[in-house]
PDB file of C-alpha atoms in Angstrom:
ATOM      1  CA  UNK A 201      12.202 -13.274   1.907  1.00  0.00           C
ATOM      2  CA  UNK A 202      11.178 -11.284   5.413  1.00  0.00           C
ATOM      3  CA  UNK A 203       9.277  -8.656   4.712  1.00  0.00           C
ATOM      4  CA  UNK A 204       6.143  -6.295   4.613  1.00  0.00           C
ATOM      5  CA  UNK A 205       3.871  -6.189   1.700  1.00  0.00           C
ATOM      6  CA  UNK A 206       1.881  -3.090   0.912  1.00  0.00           C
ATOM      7  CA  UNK A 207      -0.982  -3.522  -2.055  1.00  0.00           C
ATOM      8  CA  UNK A 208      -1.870  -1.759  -4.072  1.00  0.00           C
ATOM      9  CA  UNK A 209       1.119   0.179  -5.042  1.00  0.00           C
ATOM     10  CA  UNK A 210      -1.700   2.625  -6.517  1.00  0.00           C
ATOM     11  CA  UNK A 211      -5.400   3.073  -5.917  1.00  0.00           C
ATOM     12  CA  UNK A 212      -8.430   5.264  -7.334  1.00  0.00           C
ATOM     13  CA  UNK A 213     -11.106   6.075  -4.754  1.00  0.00           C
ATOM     14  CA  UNK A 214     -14.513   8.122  -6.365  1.00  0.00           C
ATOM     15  CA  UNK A 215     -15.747  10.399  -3.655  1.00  0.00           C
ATOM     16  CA  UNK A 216     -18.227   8.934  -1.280  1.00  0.00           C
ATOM     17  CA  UNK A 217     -16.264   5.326  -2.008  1.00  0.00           C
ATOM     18  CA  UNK A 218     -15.087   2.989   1.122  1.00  0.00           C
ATOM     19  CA  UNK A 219     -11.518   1.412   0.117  1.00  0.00           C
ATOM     20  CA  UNK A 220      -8.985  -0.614   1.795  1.00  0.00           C
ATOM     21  CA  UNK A 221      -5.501  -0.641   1.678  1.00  0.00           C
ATOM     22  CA  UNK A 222      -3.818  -4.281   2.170  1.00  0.00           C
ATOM     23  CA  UNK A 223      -0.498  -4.934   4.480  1.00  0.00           C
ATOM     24  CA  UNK A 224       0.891  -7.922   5.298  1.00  0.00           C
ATOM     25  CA  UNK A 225       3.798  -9.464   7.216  1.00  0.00           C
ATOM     26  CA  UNK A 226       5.813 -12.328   7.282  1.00  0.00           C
ATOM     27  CA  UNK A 227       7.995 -11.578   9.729  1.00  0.00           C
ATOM     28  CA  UNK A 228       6.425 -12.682  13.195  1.00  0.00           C
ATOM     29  CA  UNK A 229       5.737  -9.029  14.224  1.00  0.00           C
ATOM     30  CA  UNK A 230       3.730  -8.167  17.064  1.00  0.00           C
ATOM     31  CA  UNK A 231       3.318  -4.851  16.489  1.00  0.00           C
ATOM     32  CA  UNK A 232       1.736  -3.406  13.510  1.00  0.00           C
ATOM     33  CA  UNK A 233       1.432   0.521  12.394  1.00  0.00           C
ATOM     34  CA  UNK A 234      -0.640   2.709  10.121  1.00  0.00           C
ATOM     35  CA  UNK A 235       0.946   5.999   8.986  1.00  0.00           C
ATOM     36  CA  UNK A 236      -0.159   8.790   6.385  1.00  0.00           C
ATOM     37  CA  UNK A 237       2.614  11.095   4.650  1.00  0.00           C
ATOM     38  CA  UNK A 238       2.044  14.144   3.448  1.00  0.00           C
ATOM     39  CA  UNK A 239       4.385  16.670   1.040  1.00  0.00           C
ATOM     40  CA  UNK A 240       5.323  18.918   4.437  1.00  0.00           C
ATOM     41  CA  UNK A 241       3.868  17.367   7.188  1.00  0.00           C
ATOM     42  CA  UNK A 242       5.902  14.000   7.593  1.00  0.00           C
ATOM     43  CA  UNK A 243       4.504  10.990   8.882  1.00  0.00           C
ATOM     44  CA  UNK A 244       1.005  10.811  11.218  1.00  0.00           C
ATOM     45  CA  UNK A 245       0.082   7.705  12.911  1.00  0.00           C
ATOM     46  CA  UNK A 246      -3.405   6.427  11.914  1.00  0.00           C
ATOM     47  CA  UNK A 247      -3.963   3.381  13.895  1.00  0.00           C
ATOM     48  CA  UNK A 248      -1.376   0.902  15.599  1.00  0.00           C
ATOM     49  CA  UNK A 249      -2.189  -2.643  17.266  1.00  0.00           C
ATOM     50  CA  UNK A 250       0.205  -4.524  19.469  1.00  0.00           C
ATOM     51  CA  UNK A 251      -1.324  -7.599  19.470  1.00  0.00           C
ATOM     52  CA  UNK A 252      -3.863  -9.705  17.416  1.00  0.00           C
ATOM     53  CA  UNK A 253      -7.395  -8.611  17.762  1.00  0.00           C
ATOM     54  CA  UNK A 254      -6.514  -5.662  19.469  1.00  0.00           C
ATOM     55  CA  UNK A 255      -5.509  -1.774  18.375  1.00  0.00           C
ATOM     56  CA  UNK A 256      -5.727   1.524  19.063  1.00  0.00           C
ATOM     57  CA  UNK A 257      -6.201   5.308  17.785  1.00  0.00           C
ATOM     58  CA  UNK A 258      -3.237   7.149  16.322  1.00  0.00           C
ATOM     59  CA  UNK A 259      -2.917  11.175  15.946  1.00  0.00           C
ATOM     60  CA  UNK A 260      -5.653  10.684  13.093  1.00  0.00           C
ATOM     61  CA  UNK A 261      -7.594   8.135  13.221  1.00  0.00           C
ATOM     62  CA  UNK A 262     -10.695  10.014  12.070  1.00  0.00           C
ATOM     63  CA  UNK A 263     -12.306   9.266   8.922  1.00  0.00           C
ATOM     64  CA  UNK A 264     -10.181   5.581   8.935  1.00  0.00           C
ATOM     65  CA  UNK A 265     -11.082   2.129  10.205  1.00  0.00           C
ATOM     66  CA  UNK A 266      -8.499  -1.010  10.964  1.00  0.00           C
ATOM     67  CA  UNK A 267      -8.959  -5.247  11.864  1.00  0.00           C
ATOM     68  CA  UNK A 268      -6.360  -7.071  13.030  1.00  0.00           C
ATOM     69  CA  UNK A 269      -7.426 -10.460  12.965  1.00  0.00           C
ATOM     70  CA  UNK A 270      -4.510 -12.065  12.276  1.00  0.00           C
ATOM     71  CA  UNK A 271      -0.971 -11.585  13.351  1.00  0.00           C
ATOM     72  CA  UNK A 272       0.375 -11.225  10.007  1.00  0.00           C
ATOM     73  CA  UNK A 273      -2.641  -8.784   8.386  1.00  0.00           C
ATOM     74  CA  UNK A 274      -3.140  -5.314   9.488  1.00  0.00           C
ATOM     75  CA  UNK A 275      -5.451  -3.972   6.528  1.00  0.00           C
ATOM     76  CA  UNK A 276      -6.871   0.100   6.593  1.00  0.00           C
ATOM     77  CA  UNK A 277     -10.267   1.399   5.584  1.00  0.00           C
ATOM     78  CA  UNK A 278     -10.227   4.777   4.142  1.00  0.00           C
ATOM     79  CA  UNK A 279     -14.038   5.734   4.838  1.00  0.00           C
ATOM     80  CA  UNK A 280     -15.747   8.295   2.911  1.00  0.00           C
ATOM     81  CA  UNK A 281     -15.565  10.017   5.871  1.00  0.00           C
ATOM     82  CA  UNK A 282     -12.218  11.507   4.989  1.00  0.00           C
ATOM     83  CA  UNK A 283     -12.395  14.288   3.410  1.00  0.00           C
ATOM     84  CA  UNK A 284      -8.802  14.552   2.130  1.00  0.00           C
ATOM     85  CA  UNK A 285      -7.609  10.490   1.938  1.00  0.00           C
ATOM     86  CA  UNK A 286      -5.253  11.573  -1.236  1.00  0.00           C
ATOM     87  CA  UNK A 287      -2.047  10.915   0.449  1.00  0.00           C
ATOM     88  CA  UNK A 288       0.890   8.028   0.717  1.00  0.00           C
ATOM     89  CA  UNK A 289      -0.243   5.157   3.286  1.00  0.00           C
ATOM     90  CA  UNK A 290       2.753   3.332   4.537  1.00  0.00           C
ATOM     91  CA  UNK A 291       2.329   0.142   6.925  1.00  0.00           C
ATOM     92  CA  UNK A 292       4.940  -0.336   9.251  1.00  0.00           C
ATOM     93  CA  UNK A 293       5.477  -3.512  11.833  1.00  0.00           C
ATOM     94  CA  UNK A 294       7.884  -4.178  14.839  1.00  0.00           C
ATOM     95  CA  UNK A 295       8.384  -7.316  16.708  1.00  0.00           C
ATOM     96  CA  UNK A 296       7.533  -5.183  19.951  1.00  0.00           C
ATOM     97  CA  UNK A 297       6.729  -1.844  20.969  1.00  0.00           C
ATOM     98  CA  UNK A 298      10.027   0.380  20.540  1.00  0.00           C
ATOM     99  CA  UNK A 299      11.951  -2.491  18.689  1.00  0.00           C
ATOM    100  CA  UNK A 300      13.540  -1.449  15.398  1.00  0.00           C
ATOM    101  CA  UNK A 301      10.066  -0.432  13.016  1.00  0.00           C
ATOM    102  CA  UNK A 302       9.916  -1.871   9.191  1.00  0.00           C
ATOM    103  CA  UNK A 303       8.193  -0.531   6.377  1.00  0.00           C
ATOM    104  CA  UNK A 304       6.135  -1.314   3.317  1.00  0.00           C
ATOM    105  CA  UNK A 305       6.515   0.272   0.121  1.00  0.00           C
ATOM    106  CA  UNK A 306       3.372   2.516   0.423  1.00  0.00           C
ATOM    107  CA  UNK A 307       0.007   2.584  -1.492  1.00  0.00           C
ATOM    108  CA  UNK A 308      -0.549   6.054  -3.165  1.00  0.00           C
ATOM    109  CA  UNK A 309      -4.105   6.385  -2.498  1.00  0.00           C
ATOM    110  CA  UNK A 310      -6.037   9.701  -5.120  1.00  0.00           C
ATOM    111  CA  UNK A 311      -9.247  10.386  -4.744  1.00  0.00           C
ATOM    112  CA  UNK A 312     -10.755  11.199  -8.656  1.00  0.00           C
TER     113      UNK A 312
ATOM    114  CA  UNK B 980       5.595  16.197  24.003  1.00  0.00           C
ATOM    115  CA  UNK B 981       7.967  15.190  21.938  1.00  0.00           C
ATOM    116  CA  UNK B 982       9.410  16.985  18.673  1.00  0.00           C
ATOM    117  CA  UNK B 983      11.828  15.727  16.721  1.00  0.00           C
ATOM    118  CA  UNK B 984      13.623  18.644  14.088  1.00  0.00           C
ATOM    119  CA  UNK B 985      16.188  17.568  11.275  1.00  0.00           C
ATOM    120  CA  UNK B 986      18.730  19.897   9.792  1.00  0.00           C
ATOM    121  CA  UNK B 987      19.112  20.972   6.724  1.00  0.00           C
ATOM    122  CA  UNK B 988      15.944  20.206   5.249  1.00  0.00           C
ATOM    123  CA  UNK B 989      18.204  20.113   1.934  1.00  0.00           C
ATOM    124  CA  UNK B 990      22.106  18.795   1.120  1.00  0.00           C
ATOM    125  CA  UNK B 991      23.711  19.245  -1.842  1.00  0.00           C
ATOM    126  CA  UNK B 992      27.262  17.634  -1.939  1.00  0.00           C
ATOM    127  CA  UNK B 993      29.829  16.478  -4.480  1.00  0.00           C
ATOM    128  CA  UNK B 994      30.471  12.963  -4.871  1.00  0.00           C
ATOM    129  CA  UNK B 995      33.254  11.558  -2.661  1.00  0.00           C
ATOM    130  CA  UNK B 996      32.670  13.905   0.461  1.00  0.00           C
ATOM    131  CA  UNK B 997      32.000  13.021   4.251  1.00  0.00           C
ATOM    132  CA  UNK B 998      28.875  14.366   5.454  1.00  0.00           C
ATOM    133  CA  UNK B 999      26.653  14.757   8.716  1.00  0.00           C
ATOM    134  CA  UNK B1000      23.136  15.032   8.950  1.00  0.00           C
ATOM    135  CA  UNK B1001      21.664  16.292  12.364  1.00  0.00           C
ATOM    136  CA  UNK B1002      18.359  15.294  14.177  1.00  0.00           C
ATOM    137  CA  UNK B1003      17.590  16.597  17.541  1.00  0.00           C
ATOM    138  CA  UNK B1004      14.879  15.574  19.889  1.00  0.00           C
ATOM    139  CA  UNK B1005      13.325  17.887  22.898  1.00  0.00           C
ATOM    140  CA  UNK B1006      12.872  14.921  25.089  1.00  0.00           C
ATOM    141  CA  UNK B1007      15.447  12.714  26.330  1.00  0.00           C
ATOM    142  CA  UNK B1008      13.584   9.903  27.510  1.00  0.00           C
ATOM    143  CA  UNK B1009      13.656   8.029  24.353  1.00  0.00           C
ATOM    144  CA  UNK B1010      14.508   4.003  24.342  1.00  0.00           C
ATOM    145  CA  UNK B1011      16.079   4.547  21.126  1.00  0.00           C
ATOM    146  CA  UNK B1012      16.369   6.547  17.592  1.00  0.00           C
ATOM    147  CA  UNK B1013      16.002   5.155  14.110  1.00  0.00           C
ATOM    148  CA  UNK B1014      17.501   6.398  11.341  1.00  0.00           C
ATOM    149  CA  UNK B1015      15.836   5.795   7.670  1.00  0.00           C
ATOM    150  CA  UNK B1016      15.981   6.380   4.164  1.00  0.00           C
ATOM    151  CA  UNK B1017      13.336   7.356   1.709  1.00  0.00           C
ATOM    152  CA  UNK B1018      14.050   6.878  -2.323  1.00  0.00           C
ATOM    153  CA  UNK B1019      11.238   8.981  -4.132  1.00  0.00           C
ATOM    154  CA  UNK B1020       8.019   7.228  -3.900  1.00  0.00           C
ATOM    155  CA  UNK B1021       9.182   4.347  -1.761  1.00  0.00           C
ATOM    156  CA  UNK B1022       8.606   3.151   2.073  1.00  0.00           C
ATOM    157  CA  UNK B1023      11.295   3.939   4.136  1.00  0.00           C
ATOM    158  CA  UNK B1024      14.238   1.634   4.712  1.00  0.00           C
ATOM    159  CA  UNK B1025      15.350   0.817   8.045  1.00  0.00           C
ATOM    160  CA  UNK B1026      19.149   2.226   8.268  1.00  0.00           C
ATOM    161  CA  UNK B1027      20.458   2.338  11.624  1.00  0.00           C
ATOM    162  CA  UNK B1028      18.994   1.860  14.907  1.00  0.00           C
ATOM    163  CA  UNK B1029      20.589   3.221  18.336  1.00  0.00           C
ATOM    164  CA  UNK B1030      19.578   1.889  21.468  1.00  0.00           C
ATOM    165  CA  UNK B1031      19.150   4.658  24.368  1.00  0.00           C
ATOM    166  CA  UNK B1032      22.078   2.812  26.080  1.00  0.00           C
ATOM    167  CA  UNK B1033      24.524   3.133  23.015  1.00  0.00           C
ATOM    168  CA  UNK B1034      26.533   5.672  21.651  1.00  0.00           C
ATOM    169  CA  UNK B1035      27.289   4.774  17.796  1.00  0.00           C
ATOM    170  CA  UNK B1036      26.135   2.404  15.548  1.00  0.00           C
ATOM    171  CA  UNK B1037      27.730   1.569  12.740  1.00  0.00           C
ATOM    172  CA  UNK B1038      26.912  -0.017   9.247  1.00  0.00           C
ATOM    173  CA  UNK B1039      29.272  -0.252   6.333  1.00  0.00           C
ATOM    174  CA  UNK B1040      29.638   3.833   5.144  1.00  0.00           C
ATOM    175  CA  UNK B1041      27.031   5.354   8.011  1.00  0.00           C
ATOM    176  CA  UNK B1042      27.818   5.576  11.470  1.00  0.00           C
ATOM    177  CA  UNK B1043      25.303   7.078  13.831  1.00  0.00           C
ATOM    178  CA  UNK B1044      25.609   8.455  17.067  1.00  0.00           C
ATOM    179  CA  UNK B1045      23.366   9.654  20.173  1.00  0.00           C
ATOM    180  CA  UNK B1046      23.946  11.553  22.944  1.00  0.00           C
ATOM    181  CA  UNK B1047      20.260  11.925  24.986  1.00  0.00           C
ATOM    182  CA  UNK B1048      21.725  14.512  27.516  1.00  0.00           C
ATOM    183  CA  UNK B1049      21.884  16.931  24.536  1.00  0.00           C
ATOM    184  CA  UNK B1050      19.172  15.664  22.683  1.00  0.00           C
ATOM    185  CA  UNK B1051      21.223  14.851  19.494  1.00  0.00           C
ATOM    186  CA  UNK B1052      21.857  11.939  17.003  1.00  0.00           C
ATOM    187  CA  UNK B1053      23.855  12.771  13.918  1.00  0.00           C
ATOM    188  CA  UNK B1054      24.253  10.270  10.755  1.00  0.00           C
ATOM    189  CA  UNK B1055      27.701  10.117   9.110  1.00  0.00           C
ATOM    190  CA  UNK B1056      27.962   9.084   5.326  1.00  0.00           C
ATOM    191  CA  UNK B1057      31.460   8.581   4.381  1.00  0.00           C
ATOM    192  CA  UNK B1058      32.328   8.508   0.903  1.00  0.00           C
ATOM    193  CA  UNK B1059      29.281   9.694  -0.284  1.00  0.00           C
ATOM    194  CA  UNK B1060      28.099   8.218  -3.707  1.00  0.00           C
ATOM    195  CA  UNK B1061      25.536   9.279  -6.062  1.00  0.00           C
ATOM    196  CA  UNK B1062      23.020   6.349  -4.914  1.00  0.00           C
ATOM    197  CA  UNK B1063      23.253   7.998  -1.561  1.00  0.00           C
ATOM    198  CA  UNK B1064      20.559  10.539  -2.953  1.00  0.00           C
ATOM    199  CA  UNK B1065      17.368  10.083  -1.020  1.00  0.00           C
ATOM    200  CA  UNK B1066      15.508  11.854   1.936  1.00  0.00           C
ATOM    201  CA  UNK B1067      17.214  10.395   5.409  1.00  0.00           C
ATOM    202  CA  UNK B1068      14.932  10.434   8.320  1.00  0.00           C
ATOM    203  CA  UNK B1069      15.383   9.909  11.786  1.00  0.00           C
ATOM    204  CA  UNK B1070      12.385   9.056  14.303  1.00  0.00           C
ATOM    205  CA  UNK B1071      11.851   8.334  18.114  1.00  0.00           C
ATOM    206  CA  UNK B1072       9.220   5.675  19.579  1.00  0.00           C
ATOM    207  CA  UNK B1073       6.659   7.830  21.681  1.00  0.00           C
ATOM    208  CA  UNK B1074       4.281   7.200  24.361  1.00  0.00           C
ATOM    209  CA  UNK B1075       1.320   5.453  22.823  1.00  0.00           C
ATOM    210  CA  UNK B1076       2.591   1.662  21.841  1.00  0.00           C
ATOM    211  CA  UNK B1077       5.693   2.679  20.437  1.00  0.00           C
ATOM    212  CA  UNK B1078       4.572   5.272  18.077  1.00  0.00           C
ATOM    213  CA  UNK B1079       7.113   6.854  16.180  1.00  0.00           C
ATOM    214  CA  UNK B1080       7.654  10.605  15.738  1.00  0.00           C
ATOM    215  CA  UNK B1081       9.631  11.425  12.504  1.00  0.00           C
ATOM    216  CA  UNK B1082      11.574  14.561  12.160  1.00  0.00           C
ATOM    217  CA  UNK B1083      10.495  15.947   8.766  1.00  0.00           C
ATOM    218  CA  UNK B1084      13.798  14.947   7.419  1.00  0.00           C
ATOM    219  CA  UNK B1085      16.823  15.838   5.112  1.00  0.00           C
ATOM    220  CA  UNK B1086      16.813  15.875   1.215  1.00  0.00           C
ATOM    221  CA  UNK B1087      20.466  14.792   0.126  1.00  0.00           C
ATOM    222  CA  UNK B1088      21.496  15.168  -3.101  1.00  0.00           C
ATOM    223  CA  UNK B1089      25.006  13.502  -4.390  1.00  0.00           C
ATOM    224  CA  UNK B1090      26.231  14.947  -7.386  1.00  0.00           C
ATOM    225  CA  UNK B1091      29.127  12.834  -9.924  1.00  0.00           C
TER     226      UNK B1091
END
């Protein structure tokens, strides 16, 4: 099946830990998407990249890093630069800009 | 810039009834609006998506509409059911490579 895989559904991070969260697509997307939710503030774009080796800041892109080295992988760094990564990272992907958006499942990233 | 506002923030209906929720959008220049749906700590599922060109969209029990001269899209649930219970959001690509900007959306509740 088509679709957008999100992993881990769960993660752990220690403070001053790097992790990364995994997404990946099967279905020929171009466009690939990074957003955070948070209880009351909706959804804020991390990082996006419309094409393979190539993306761009989002709203807040501080504090997070992204490669996009192949079409079908768009993975995010949560650096310990972040001060407050505890939050629900969903990975979106679109076969073009402004075509209908998909979603993953979401990683629940807590910091302990 | 581009807001996007969804009333209520909360539903509560009985099962069986017709419903509307309402998003509205300050800037009319939008290619198109996407409607989702949220189930409690899951991604978002892709419900309905209206092109800036259309009027309604339609998908078994929901039927969305637009009208960009007023800045409106409303999603109809007929029949409502209990499994209809989730957070519906709508969102609007956005300047910066199709960025999406999420209203903060509408918690419906269906009760048996």
């Amino acid at each position: 099946d088509g679709g957008i895989t999100q992993s881990p559904k769960y993660l752990f991070r220690k403070e001053g830990q790097n992790v990364t969260l995994s997404c990946e697509q099967n279905l020929n997307h171009d466009a690939m998407y990074w957003y955070r939710q948070d209880p009351g503030q909706g959804l804020r774009l991390i990082y996006y990249s419309q094409i393979v080796n190539d993306f761009q800041k989002g709203d807040i892109a501080e504090g997070y890093s992204v490669s996009r080295e192949k079409k079908e992988s768009f993975p995010l760094t949560v650096t310990s630069a972040q001060k407050n990564p505890t939050a629900f990272y969903l990975c979106a992907s679109s076969y073009t800009m402004n075509t209908e958006a998909f979603f993953g499942q979401g990683t629940r990233l807590t910091v302990v | 810039k581009q807001e996007v506002t969804q009333i209520p923030a909360a539903l509560s209906v009985p099962e069986g009834e017709n419903l509307v929720l309402n998003c509205s959008f300050t800037d009319s220049a939008i290619y198109n609006l996407q409607w989702f749906r949220q189930d409690p700590g899951k991604g978002l599922t892709s419900l309905l998506l209206i092109q800036s060109s259309q009027r309604e969209q339609t998908s078994g029990r929901l039927n969305a509409s637009l009208d960009k001269s007023s800045g409106r899209s409303t999603l109809y649930i007929a029949a409502s059911q209990p499994g209809d219970s989730a957070t519906y959001l709508c969102a609007v690509p956005y300047n910066q490579g199709g960025k999406l900007i999420f209203g903060q959306g509408t918690e419906l509740s269906v009760k048996p």
